[in-house]
């Protein structure tokens, strides 16, 4: 994702009237008195709170409430329907190209609320998303999110649990072991993204299952194989490439930072994050971090100027100059013909793929792994 996105005009009538939604079940499939899905008599999830947490599997962070379109309705609910949102946009590539999004935030992710507004009866929070460094704000990535998708509550991890993240593109979690065993999605299953972190515990007598904790402390059951601890050392460029290859064939989505669809820098930043290395959210800042311009919270890198010096895992930048980087990918090595290759999420209407660097104007690379 580049900071220089051009927003095309939206067709007349595309802006939706944001009618308040009826109360729904929590994102875990279990009732929650503190979630945005509480009864209408309860206070809103984050009104008055400065620190809040994402309470849906993936929260789209919008440019502004005024720019949200009718087609975006399924991305505004709790529980959220990301795949339904994709399907609603599928008939028209322009709807996907013109998503008025800034970024996305994963379940349980921390945000700081800096402002609120009500639009057509819906409460919106202006937030900064922690863990997504950017020169735009020293705290995190800015944007707007429906208040109903946040919660004030984030229960402490129980004794004996470990912090682990989803290692698949997506993983289904269920409110009971029985539902997990049958894959009974209508009974409260929720699809969570790659790199979503939970406190997990083993389940006695069921080595293939782990019990995770929702924001409100209620249990979510997952396949044990869908989780792993974040590495604390020894990460290699080959590890970066291996993680990126999990997403070959995944659709591009502007502002995407989840395993349902990535933009170019959403893919690179999330792959690095899953390996324990926090880098800037967007392509230009990712590139600039190699030249000393490192936003707060980000790892520093080093610039590589020649394709002859590239190593697997380096982030390769493309654009008209080093100060106008509009695309970024992950260098994987050379193919049988000796061409330098990358994995990247190219553009709207295309899928994550491996292709030659020569297809774009290379301006240099940033190395975050020595």
JSON list of C-alpha atoms in Angstrom, two decimals, residues 37-235:
[
{"chain": "A", "resi": 37, "resn": "UNK", "atom": "CA", "xyz": [-22.82, -6.79, 20.20]},
{"chain": "A", "resi": 38, "resn": "UNK", "atom": "CA", "xyz": [-24.42, -6.25, 23.62]},
{"chain": "A", "resi": 39, "resn": "UNK", "atom": "CA", "xyz": [-28.10, -5.45, 23.98]},
{"chain": "A", "resi": 40, "resn": "UNK", "atom": "CA", "xyz": [-29.31, -2.07, 22.87]},
{"chain": "A", "resi": 41, "resn": "UNK", "atom": "CA", "xyz": [-29.81, -1.03, 26.51]},
{"chain": "A", "resi": 42, "resn": "UNK", "atom": "CA", "xyz": [-26.11, -1.51, 27.29]},
{"chain": "A", "resi": 43, "resn": "UNK", "atom": "CA", "xyz": [-23.56, 1.27, 26.80]},
{"chain": "A", "resi": 44, "resn": "UNK", "atom": "CA", "xyz": [-21.65, 1.25, 23.52]},
{"chain": "A", "resi": 45, "resn": "UNK", "atom": "CA", "xyz": [-18.45, -0.73, 23.51]},
{"chain": "A", "resi": 46, "resn": "UNK", "atom": "CA", "xyz": [-15.87, 2.04, 23.62]},
{"chain": "A", "resi": 47, "resn": "UNK", "atom": "CA", "xyz": [-17.72, 5.29, 24.22]},
{"chain": "A", "resi": 48, "resn": "UNK", "atom": "CA", "xyz": [-15.59, 7.22, 26.70]},
{"chain": "A", "resi": 49, "resn": "UNK", "atom": "CA", "xyz": [-12.73, 4.72, 26.64]},
{"chain": "A", "resi": 50, "resn": "UNK", "atom": "CA", "xyz": [-9.37, 5.66, 25.18]},
{"chain": "A", "resi": 51, "resn": "UNK", "atom": "CA", "xyz": [-7.83, 2.19, 24.94]},
{"chain": "A", "resi": 52, "resn": "UNK", "atom": "CA", "xyz": [-9.94, -0.40, 23.11]},
{"chain": "A", "resi": 53, "resn": "UNK", "atom": "CA", "xyz": [-9.53, -3.72, 21.32]},
{"chain": "A", "resi": 54, "resn": "UNK", "atom": "CA", "xyz": [-10.78, -5.08, 18.02]},
{"chain": "A", "resi": 55, "resn": "UNK", "atom": "CA", "xyz": [-13.81, -7.31, 18.68]},
{"chain": "A", "resi": 56, "resn": "UNK", "atom": "CA", "xyz": [-14.34, -8.75, 15.19]},
{"chain": "A", "resi": 57, "resn": "UNK", "atom": "CA", "xyz": [-12.10, -11.09, 13.21]},
{"chain": "A", "resi": 58, "resn": "UNK", "atom": "CA", "xyz": [-10.95, -8.24, 10.96]},
{"chain": "A", "resi": 59, "resn": "UNK", "atom": "CA", "xyz": [-11.87, -4.57, 11.38]},
{"chain": "A", "resi": 60, "resn": "UNK", "atom": "CA", "xyz": [-11.66, -2.44, 8.27]},
{"chain": "A", "resi": 61, "resn": "UNK", "atom": "CA", "xyz": [-10.17, 0.94, 9.16]},
{"chain": "A", "resi": 62, "resn": "UNK", "atom": "CA", "xyz": [-11.79, 3.56, 6.95]},
{"chain": "A", "resi": 63, "resn": "UNK", "atom": "CA", "xyz": [-10.69, 6.94, 5.59]},
{"chain": "A", "resi": 64, "resn": "UNK", "atom": "CA", "xyz": [-13.84, 8.51, 7.01]},
{"chain": "A", "resi": 65, "resn": "UNK", "atom": "CA", "xyz": [-17.46, 7.54, 7.73]},
{"chain": "A", "resi": 66, "resn": "UNK", "atom": "CA", "xyz": [-18.61, 9.81, 4.90]},
{"chain": "A", "resi": 67, "resn": "UNK", "atom": "CA", "xyz": [-16.71, 7.77, 2.31]},
{"chain": "A", "resi": 68, "resn": "UNK", "atom": "CA", "xyz": [-18.18, 4.40, 3.26]},
{"chain": "A", "resi": 69, "resn": "UNK", "atom": "CA", "xyz": [-20.33, 2.98, 0.45]},
{"chain": "A", "resi": 70, "resn": "UNK", "atom": "CA", "xyz": [-23.53, 0.89, 0.34]},
{"chain": "A", "resi": 71, "resn": "UNK", "atom": "CA", "xyz": [-21.50, -2.12, -0.81]},
{"chain": "A", "resi": 72, "resn": "UNK", "atom": "CA", "xyz": [-19.41, -1.92, 2.38]},
{"chain": "A", "resi": 73, "resn": "UNK", "atom": "CA", "xyz": [-22.32, -2.84, 4.70]},
{"chain": "A", "resi": 74, "resn": "UNK", "atom": "CA", "xyz": [-21.07, -6.38, 5.44]},
{"chain": "A", "resi": 75, "resn": "UNK", "atom": "CA", "xyz": [-17.72, -4.98, 6.60]},
{"chain": "A", "resi": 76, "resn": "UNK", "atom": "CA", "xyz": [-19.39, -2.81, 9.27]},
{"chain": "A", "resi": 77, "resn": "UNK", "atom": "CA", "xyz": [-21.14, -5.45, 11.36]},
{"chain": "A", "resi": 78, "resn": "UNK", "atom": "CA", "xyz": [-20.29, -7.39, 14.51]},
{"chain": "A", "resi": 79, "resn": "UNK", "atom": "CA", "xyz": [-19.74, -10.24, 13.75]},
{"chain": "A", "resi": 80, "resn": "UNK", "atom": "CA", "xyz": [-18.18, -9.01, 10.53]},
{"chain": "A", "resi": 81, "resn": "UNK", "atom": "CA", "xyz": [-18.67, -10.74, 7.18]},
{"chain": "A", "resi": 82, "resn": "UNK", "atom": "CA", "xyz": [-15.44, -10.12, 5.27]},
{"chain": "A", "resi": 83, "resn": "UNK", "atom": "CA", "xyz": [-16.06, -12.82, 2.68]},
{"chain": "A", "resi": 84, "resn": "UNK", "atom": "CA", "xyz": [-19.58, -11.53, 2.13]},
{"chain": "A", "resi": 85, "resn": "UNK", "atom": "CA", "xyz": [-18.13, -8.06, 1.61]},
{"chain": "A", "resi": 86, "resn": "UNK", "atom": "CA", "xyz": [-15.73, -9.43, -1.00]},
{"chain": "A", "resi": 87, "resn": "UNK", "atom": "CA", "xyz": [-18.59, -11.21, -2.73]},
{"chain": "A", "resi": 88, "resn": "UNK", "atom": "CA", "xyz": [-20.67, -8.03, -2.81]},
{"chain": "A", "resi": 89, "resn": "UNK", "atom": "CA", "xyz": [-17.83, -6.21, -4.59]},
{"chain": "A", "resi": 90, "resn": "UNK", "atom": "CA", "xyz": [-16.97, -9.07, -6.95]},
{"chain": "A", "resi": 91, "resn": "UNK", "atom": "CA", "xyz": [-19.15, -8.03, -9.92]},
{"chain": "A", "resi": 92, "resn": "UNK", "atom": "CA", "xyz": [-17.39, -4.67, -10.32]},
{"chain": "A", "resi": 93, "resn": "UNK", "atom": "CA", "xyz": [-13.61, -4.36, -10.13]},
{"chain": "A", "resi": 94, "resn": "UNK", "atom": "CA", "xyz": [-13.95, -0.63, -9.50]},
{"chain": "A", "resi": 95, "resn": "UNK", "atom": "CA", "xyz": [-15.65, -1.36, -6.18]},
{"chain": "A", "resi": 96, "resn": "UNK", "atom": "CA", "xyz": [-12.56, -3.30, -5.09]},
{"chain": "A", "resi": 97, "resn": "UNK", "atom": "CA", "xyz": [-10.18, -0.71, -6.52]},
{"chain": "A", "resi": 98, "resn": "UNK", "atom": "CA", "xyz": [-11.89, 2.19, -4.77]},
{"chain": "A", "resi": 99, "resn": "UNK", "atom": "CA", "xyz": [-12.22, 0.75, -1.25]},
{"chain": "A", "resi": 100, "resn": "UNK", "atom": "CA", "xyz": [-12.06, 3.87, 1.00]},
{"chain": "A", "resi": 101, "resn": "UNK", "atom": "CA", "xyz": [-9.87, 2.03, 3.46]},
{"chain": "A", "resi": 102, "resn": "UNK", "atom": "CA", "xyz": [-6.73, 3.00, 5.34]},
{"chain": "A", "resi": 103, "resn": "UNK", "atom": "CA", "xyz": [-5.73, -0.41, 6.71]},
{"chain": "A", "resi": 104, "resn": "UNK", "atom": "CA", "xyz": [-7.19, -3.32, 8.68]},
{"chain": "A", "resi": 105, "resn": "UNK", "atom": "CA", "xyz": [-6.79, -4.44, 12.30]},
{"chain": "A", "resi": 106, "resn": "UNK", "atom": "CA", "xyz": [-6.99, -8.02, 13.54]},
{"chain": "A", "resi": 107, "resn": "UNK", "atom": "CA", "xyz": [-9.05, -9.45, 16.39]},
{"chain": "A", "resi": 108, "resn": "UNK", "atom": "CA", "xyz": [-7.74, -8.44, 19.81]},
{"chain": "A", "resi": 109, "resn": "UNK", "atom": "CA", "xyz": [-5.52, -5.73, 18.36]},
{"chain": "A", "resi": 110, "resn": "UNK", "atom": "CA", "xyz": [-5.12, -2.62, 20.50]},
{"chain": "A", "resi": 111, "resn": "UNK", "atom": "CA", "xyz": [-6.27, 0.79, 19.29]},
{"chain": "A", "resi": 112, "resn": "UNK", "atom": "CA", "xyz": [-6.25, 4.22, 20.87]},
{"chain": "A", "resi": 113, "resn": "UNK", "atom": "CA", "xyz": [-9.44, 6.22, 20.37]},
{"chain": "A", "resi": 114, "resn": "UNK", "atom": "CA", "xyz": [-8.71, 9.86, 19.58]},
{"chain": "A", "resi": 115, "resn": "UNK", "atom": "CA", "xyz": [-12.13, 11.11, 18.47]},
{"chain": "A", "resi": 116, "resn": "UNK", "atom": "CA", "xyz": [-15.73, 10.03, 17.95]},
{"chain": "A", "resi": 117, "resn": "UNK", "atom": "CA", "xyz": [-18.60, 11.06, 15.73]},
{"chain": "A", "resi": 118, "resn": "UNK", "atom": "CA", "xyz": [-22.11, 9.87, 14.94]},
{"chain": "A", "resi": 119, "resn": "UNK", "atom": "CA", "xyz": [-23.09, 9.40, 11.32]},
{"chain": "A", "resi": 120, "resn": "UNK", "atom": "CA", "xyz": [-26.69, 8.46, 10.49]},
{"chain": "A", "resi": 121, "resn": "UNK", "atom": "CA", "xyz": [-27.20, 7.11, 13.99]},
{"chain": "A", "resi": 122, "resn": "UNK", "atom": "CA", "xyz": [-24.00, 5.01, 14.02]},
{"chain": "A", "resi": 123, "resn": "UNK", "atom": "CA", "xyz": [-21.20, 5.80, 16.46]},
{"chain": "A", "resi": 124, "resn": "UNK", "atom": "CA", "xyz": [-17.76, 5.88, 14.84]},
{"chain": "A", "resi": 125, "resn": "UNK", "atom": "CA", "xyz": [-14.36, 6.04, 16.54]},
{"chain": "A", "resi": 126, "resn": "UNK", "atom": "CA", "xyz": [-11.28, 7.65, 15.08]},
{"chain": "A", "resi": 127, "resn": "UNK", "atom": "CA", "xyz": [-8.44, 5.41, 16.17]},
{"chain": "A", "resi": 128, "resn": "UNK", "atom": "CA", "xyz": [-4.75, 4.79, 15.77]},
{"chain": "A", "resi": 129, "resn": "UNK", "atom": "CA", "xyz": [-3.87, 1.12, 15.35]},
{"chain": "A", "resi": 130, "resn": "UNK", "atom": "CA", "xyz": [-0.92, -0.06, 17.43]},
{"chain": "A", "resi": 131, "resn": "UNK", "atom": "CA", "xyz": [1.67, -2.31, 15.82]},
{"chain": "A", "resi": 132, "resn": "UNK", "atom": "CA", "xyz": [1.41, -0.64, 12.39]},
{"chain": "A", "resi": 133, "resn": "UNK", "atom": "CA", "xyz": [4.18, 2.01, 12.40]},
{"chain": "A", "resi": 134, "resn": "UNK", "atom": "CA", "xyz": [3.75, 4.99, 10.13]},
{"chain": "A", "resi": 135, "resn": "UNK", "atom": "CA", "xyz": [5.17, 8.50, 9.79]},
{"chain": "A", "resi": 136, "resn": "UNK", "atom": "CA", "xyz": [1.57, 9.72, 9.81]},
{"chain": "A", "resi": 137, "resn": "UNK", "atom": "CA", "xyz": [1.24, 9.28, 13.60]},
{"chain": "A", "resi": 138, "resn": "UNK", "atom": "CA", "xyz": [3.79, 8.38, 16.27]},
{"chain": "A", "resi": 139, "resn": "UNK", "atom": "CA", "xyz": [1.32, 6.08, 18.06]},
{"chain": "A", "resi": 140, "resn": "UNK", "atom": "CA", "xyz": [-0.01, 4.00, 15.18]},
{"chain": "A", "resi": 141, "resn": "UNK", "atom": "CA", "xyz": [-1.96, 3.91, 11.92]},
{"chain": "A", "resi": 142, "resn": "UNK", "atom": "CA", "xyz": [-4.92, 6.33, 11.82]},
{"chain": "A", "resi": 143, "resn": "UNK", "atom": "CA", "xyz": [-8.45, 5.84, 10.55]},
{"chain": "A", "resi": 144, "resn": "UNK", "atom": "CA", "xyz": [-12.11, 5.34, 11.47]},
{"chain": "A", "resi": 145, "resn": "UNK", "atom": "CA", "xyz": [-13.96, 2.23, 12.65]},
{"chain": "A", "resi": 146, "resn": "UNK", "atom": "CA", "xyz": [-17.56, 1.58, 13.75]},
{"chain": "A", "resi": 147, "resn": "UNK", "atom": "CA", "xyz": [-17.64, 1.59, 17.54]},
{"chain": "A", "resi": 148, "resn": "UNK", "atom": "CA", "xyz": [-19.62, -1.67, 17.48]},
{"chain": "A", "resi": 149, "resn": "UNK", "atom": "CA", "xyz": [-16.48, -3.47, 16.25]},
{"chain": "A", "resi": 150, "resn": "UNK", "atom": "CA", "xyz": [-14.47, -2.53, 19.35]},
{"chain": "A", "resi": 151, "resn": "UNK", "atom": "CA", "xyz": [-14.60, -3.43, 23.04]},
{"chain": "A", "resi": 152, "resn": "UNK", "atom": "CA", "xyz": [-13.15, -1.96, 26.23]},
{"chain": "A", "resi": 153, "resn": "UNK", "atom": "CA", "xyz": [-12.53, -5.43, 27.62]},
{"chain": "A", "resi": 154, "resn": "UNK", "atom": "CA", "xyz": [-9.39, -7.51, 27.15]},
{"chain": "A", "resi": 155, "resn": "UNK", "atom": "CA", "xyz": [-9.16, -10.10, 29.92]},
{"chain": "A", "resi": 156, "resn": "UNK", "atom": "CA", "xyz": [-5.74, -11.11, 31.18]},
{"chain": "A", "resi": 157, "resn": "UNK", "atom": "CA", "xyz": [-4.31, -14.32, 29.80]},
{"chain": "A", "resi": 158, "resn": "UNK", "atom": "CA", "xyz": [-5.06, -17.23, 32.12]},
{"chain": "A", "resi": 159, "resn": "UNK", "atom": "CA", "xyz": [-2.29, -18.96, 34.05]},
{"chain": "A", "resi": 160, "resn": "UNK", "atom": "CA", "xyz": [-0.61, -21.65, 31.98]},
{"chain": "A", "resi": 161, "resn": "UNK", "atom": "CA", "xyz": [-1.43, -20.09, 28.62]},
{"chain": "A", "resi": 162, "resn": "UNK", "atom": "CA", "xyz": [1.05, -19.02, 25.96]},
{"chain": "A", "resi": 163, "resn": "UNK", "atom": "CA", "xyz": [0.84, -16.23, 23.39]},
{"chain": "A", "resi": 164, "resn": "UNK", "atom": "CA", "xyz": [0.59, -17.75, 19.94]},
{"chain": "A", "resi": 165, "resn": "UNK", "atom": "CA", "xyz": [-0.54, -16.58, 16.53]},
{"chain": "A", "resi": 166, "resn": "UNK", "atom": "CA", "xyz": [-2.53, -18.09, 13.67]},
{"chain": "A", "resi": 167, "resn": "UNK", "atom": "CA", "xyz": [-0.06, -19.43, 11.09]},
{"chain": "A", "resi": 168, "resn": "UNK", "atom": "CA", "xyz": [-2.53, -20.35, 8.34]},
{"chain": "A", "resi": 169, "resn": "UNK", "atom": "CA", "xyz": [-4.03, -17.85, 5.93]},
{"chain": "A", "resi": 170, "resn": "UNK", "atom": "CA", "xyz": [-7.19, -18.17, 8.04]},
{"chain": "A", "resi": 171, "resn": "UNK", "atom": "CA", "xyz": [-8.31, -20.51, 10.80]},
{"chain": "A", "resi": 172, "resn": "UNK", "atom": "CA", "xyz": [-11.78, -21.34, 12.12]},
{"chain": "A", "resi": 173, "resn": "UNK", "atom": "CA", "xyz": [-12.48, -21.03, 15.81]},
{"chain": "A", "resi": 174, "resn": "UNK", "atom": "CA", "xyz": [-15.55, -22.42, 17.60]},
{"chain": "A", "resi": 175, "resn": "UNK", "atom": "CA", "xyz": [-17.32, -21.94, 20.90]},
{"chain": "A", "resi": 176, "resn": "UNK", "atom": "CA", "xyz": [-17.14, -25.63, 21.81]},
{"chain": "A", "resi": 177, "resn": "UNK", "atom": "CA", "xyz": [-14.98, -28.70, 21.14]},
{"chain": "A", "resi": 178, "resn": "UNK", "atom": "CA", "xyz": [-17.99, -30.43, 19.64]},
{"chain": "A", "resi": 179, "resn": "UNK", "atom": "CA", "xyz": [-18.52, -27.67, 17.08]},
{"chain": "A", "resi": 180, "resn": "UNK", "atom": "CA", "xyz": [-14.81, -27.75, 16.20]},
{"chain": "A", "resi": 181, "resn": "UNK", "atom": "CA", "xyz": [-14.95, -31.51, 15.70]},
{"chain": "A", "resi": 182, "resn": "UNK", "atom": "CA", "xyz": [-17.88, -31.26, 13.29]},
{"chain": "A", "resi": 183, "resn": "UNK", "atom": "CA", "xyz": [-16.87, -28.00, 11.61]},
{"chain": "A", "resi": 184, "resn": "UNK", "atom": "CA", "xyz": [-20.32, -26.66, 12.42]},
{"chain": "A", "resi": 185, "resn": "UNK", "atom": "CA", "xyz": [-19.85, -23.11, 11.18]},
{"chain": "A", "resi": 186, "resn": "UNK", "atom": "CA", "xyz": [-23.52, -22.10, 11.60]},
{"chain": "A", "resi": 187, "resn": "UNK", "atom": "CA", "xyz": [-23.15, -22.80, 15.34]},
{"chain": "A", "resi": 188, "resn": "UNK", "atom": "CA", "xyz": [-20.84, -19.91, 16.00]},
{"chain": "A", "resi": 189, "resn": "UNK", "atom": "CA", "xyz": [-17.68, -20.60, 14.05]},
{"chain": "A", "resi": 190, "resn": "UNK", "atom": "CA", "xyz": [-15.60, -17.52, 13.23]},
{"chain": "A", "resi": 191, "resn": "UNK", "atom": "CA", "xyz": [-12.84, -17.33, 10.63]},
{"chain": "A", "resi": 192, "resn": "UNK", "atom": "CA", "xyz": [-9.76, -15.55, 11.99]},
{"chain": "A", "resi": 193, "resn": "UNK", "atom": "CA", "xyz": [-6.80, -14.21, 10.03]},
{"chain": "A", "resi": 194, "resn": "UNK", "atom": "CA", "xyz": [-3.16, -15.16, 9.81]},
{"chain": "A", "resi": 195, "resn": "UNK", "atom": "CA", "xyz": [-1.11, -13.43, 12.52]},
{"chain": "A", "resi": 196, "resn": "UNK", "atom": "CA", "xyz": [-4.03, -13.03, 14.94]},
{"chain": "A", "resi": 197, "resn": "UNK", "atom": "CA", "xyz": [-2.69, -13.50, 18.47]},
{"chain": "A", "resi": 198, "resn": "UNK", "atom": "CA", "xyz": [-4.45, -15.42, 21.24]},
{"chain": "A", "resi": 199, "resn": "UNK", "atom": "CA", "xyz": [-3.58, -16.76, 24.66]},
{"chain": "A", "resi": 200, "resn": "UNK", "atom": "CA", "xyz": [-3.85, -20.51, 24.13]},
{"chain": "A", "resi": 201, "resn": "UNK", "atom": "CA", "xyz": [-3.87, -23.54, 26.41]},
{"chain": "A", "resi": 202, "resn": "UNK", "atom": "CA", "xyz": [-3.74, -27.28, 25.73]},
{"chain": "A", "resi": 203, "resn": "UNK", "atom": "CA", "xyz": [-6.95, -29.24, 26.11]},
{"chain": "A", "resi": 204, "resn": "UNK", "atom": "CA", "xyz": [-6.53, -32.32, 28.35]},
{"chain": "A", "resi": 205, "resn": "UNK", "atom": "CA", "xyz": [-7.03, -35.50, 26.37]},
{"chain": "A", "resi": 206, "resn": "UNK", "atom": "CA", "xyz": [-7.17, -33.66, 23.04]},
{"chain": "A", "resi": 207, "resn": "UNK", "atom": "CA", "xyz": [-3.64, -32.99, 21.74]},
{"chain": "A", "resi": 208, "resn": "UNK", "atom": "CA", "xyz": [-4.94, -31.80, 18.36]},
{"chain": "A", "resi": 209, "resn": "UNK", "atom": "CA", "xyz": [-6.99, -29.00, 19.98]},
{"chain": "A", "resi": 210, "resn": "UNK", "atom": "CA", "xyz": [-6.13, -25.75, 21.76]},
{"chain": "A", "resi": 211, "resn": "UNK", "atom": "CA", "xyz": [-8.40, -23.52, 23.80]},
{"chain": "A", "resi": 212, "resn": "UNK", "atom": "CA", "xyz": [-7.93, -19.82, 23.11]},
{"chain": "A", "resi": 213, "resn": "UNK", "atom": "CA", "xyz": [-9.46, -16.89, 24.96]},
{"chain": "A", "resi": 214, "resn": "UNK", "atom": "CA", "xyz": [-11.73, -14.25, 23.46]},
{"chain": "A", "resi": 215, "resn": "UNK", "atom": "CA", "xyz": [-11.50, -10.64, 24.59]},
{"chain": "A", "resi": 216, "resn": "UNK", "atom": "CA", "xyz": [-14.17, -11.28, 27.22]},
{"chain": "A", "resi": 217, "resn": "UNK", "atom": "CA", "xyz": [-12.49, -14.47, 28.46]},
{"chain": "A", "resi": 218, "resn": "UNK", "atom": "CA", "xyz": [-14.87, -16.94, 26.83]},
{"chain": "A", "resi": 219, "resn": "UNK", "atom": "CA", "xyz": [-13.27, -19.99, 25.17]},
{"chain": "A", "resi": 220, "resn": "UNK", "atom": "CA", "xyz": [-12.59, -20.45, 21.48]},
{"chain": "A", "resi": 221, "resn": "UNK", "atom": "CA", "xyz": [-11.45, -23.88, 20.25]},
{"chain": "A", "resi": 222, "resn": "UNK", "atom": "CA", "xyz": [-9.00, -24.25, 17.36]},
{"chain": "A", "resi": 223, "resn": "UNK", "atom": "CA", "xyz": [-7.03, -26.90, 15.56]},
{"chain": "A", "resi": 224, "resn": "UNK", "atom": "CA", "xyz": [-3.66, -27.10, 17.35]},
{"chain": "A", "resi": 225, "resn": "UNK", "atom": "CA", "xyz": [-1.83, -27.11, 13.99]},
{"chain": "A", "resi": 226, "resn": "UNK", "atom": "CA", "xyz": [-3.14, -23.61, 13.17]},
{"chain": "A", "resi": 227, "resn": "UNK", "atom": "CA", "xyz": [-1.00, -21.95, 15.87]},
{"chain": "A", "resi": 228, "resn": "UNK", "atom": "CA", "xyz": [2.65, -21.35, 16.70]},
{"chain": "A", "resi": 229, "resn": "UNK", "atom": "CA", "xyz": [4.68, -19.06, 18.94]},
{"chain": "A", "resi": 230, "resn": "UNK", "atom": "CA", "xyz": [6.27, -16.02, 17.35]},
{"chain": "A", "resi": 231, "resn": "UNK", "atom": "CA", "xyz": [10.01, -16.57, 16.88]},
{"chain": "A", "resi": 232, "resn": "UNK", "atom": "CA", "xyz": [12.21, -14.54, 19.23]},
{"chain": "A", "resi": 233, "resn": "UNK", "atom": "CA", "xyz": [15.48, -15.15, 17.37]},
{"chain": "A", "resi": 234, "resn": "UNK", "atom": "CA", "xyz": [17.05, -16.94, 14.45]},
{"chain": "A", "resi": 235, "resn": "UNK", "atom": "CA", "xyz": [14.66, -15.67, 11.77]}
]
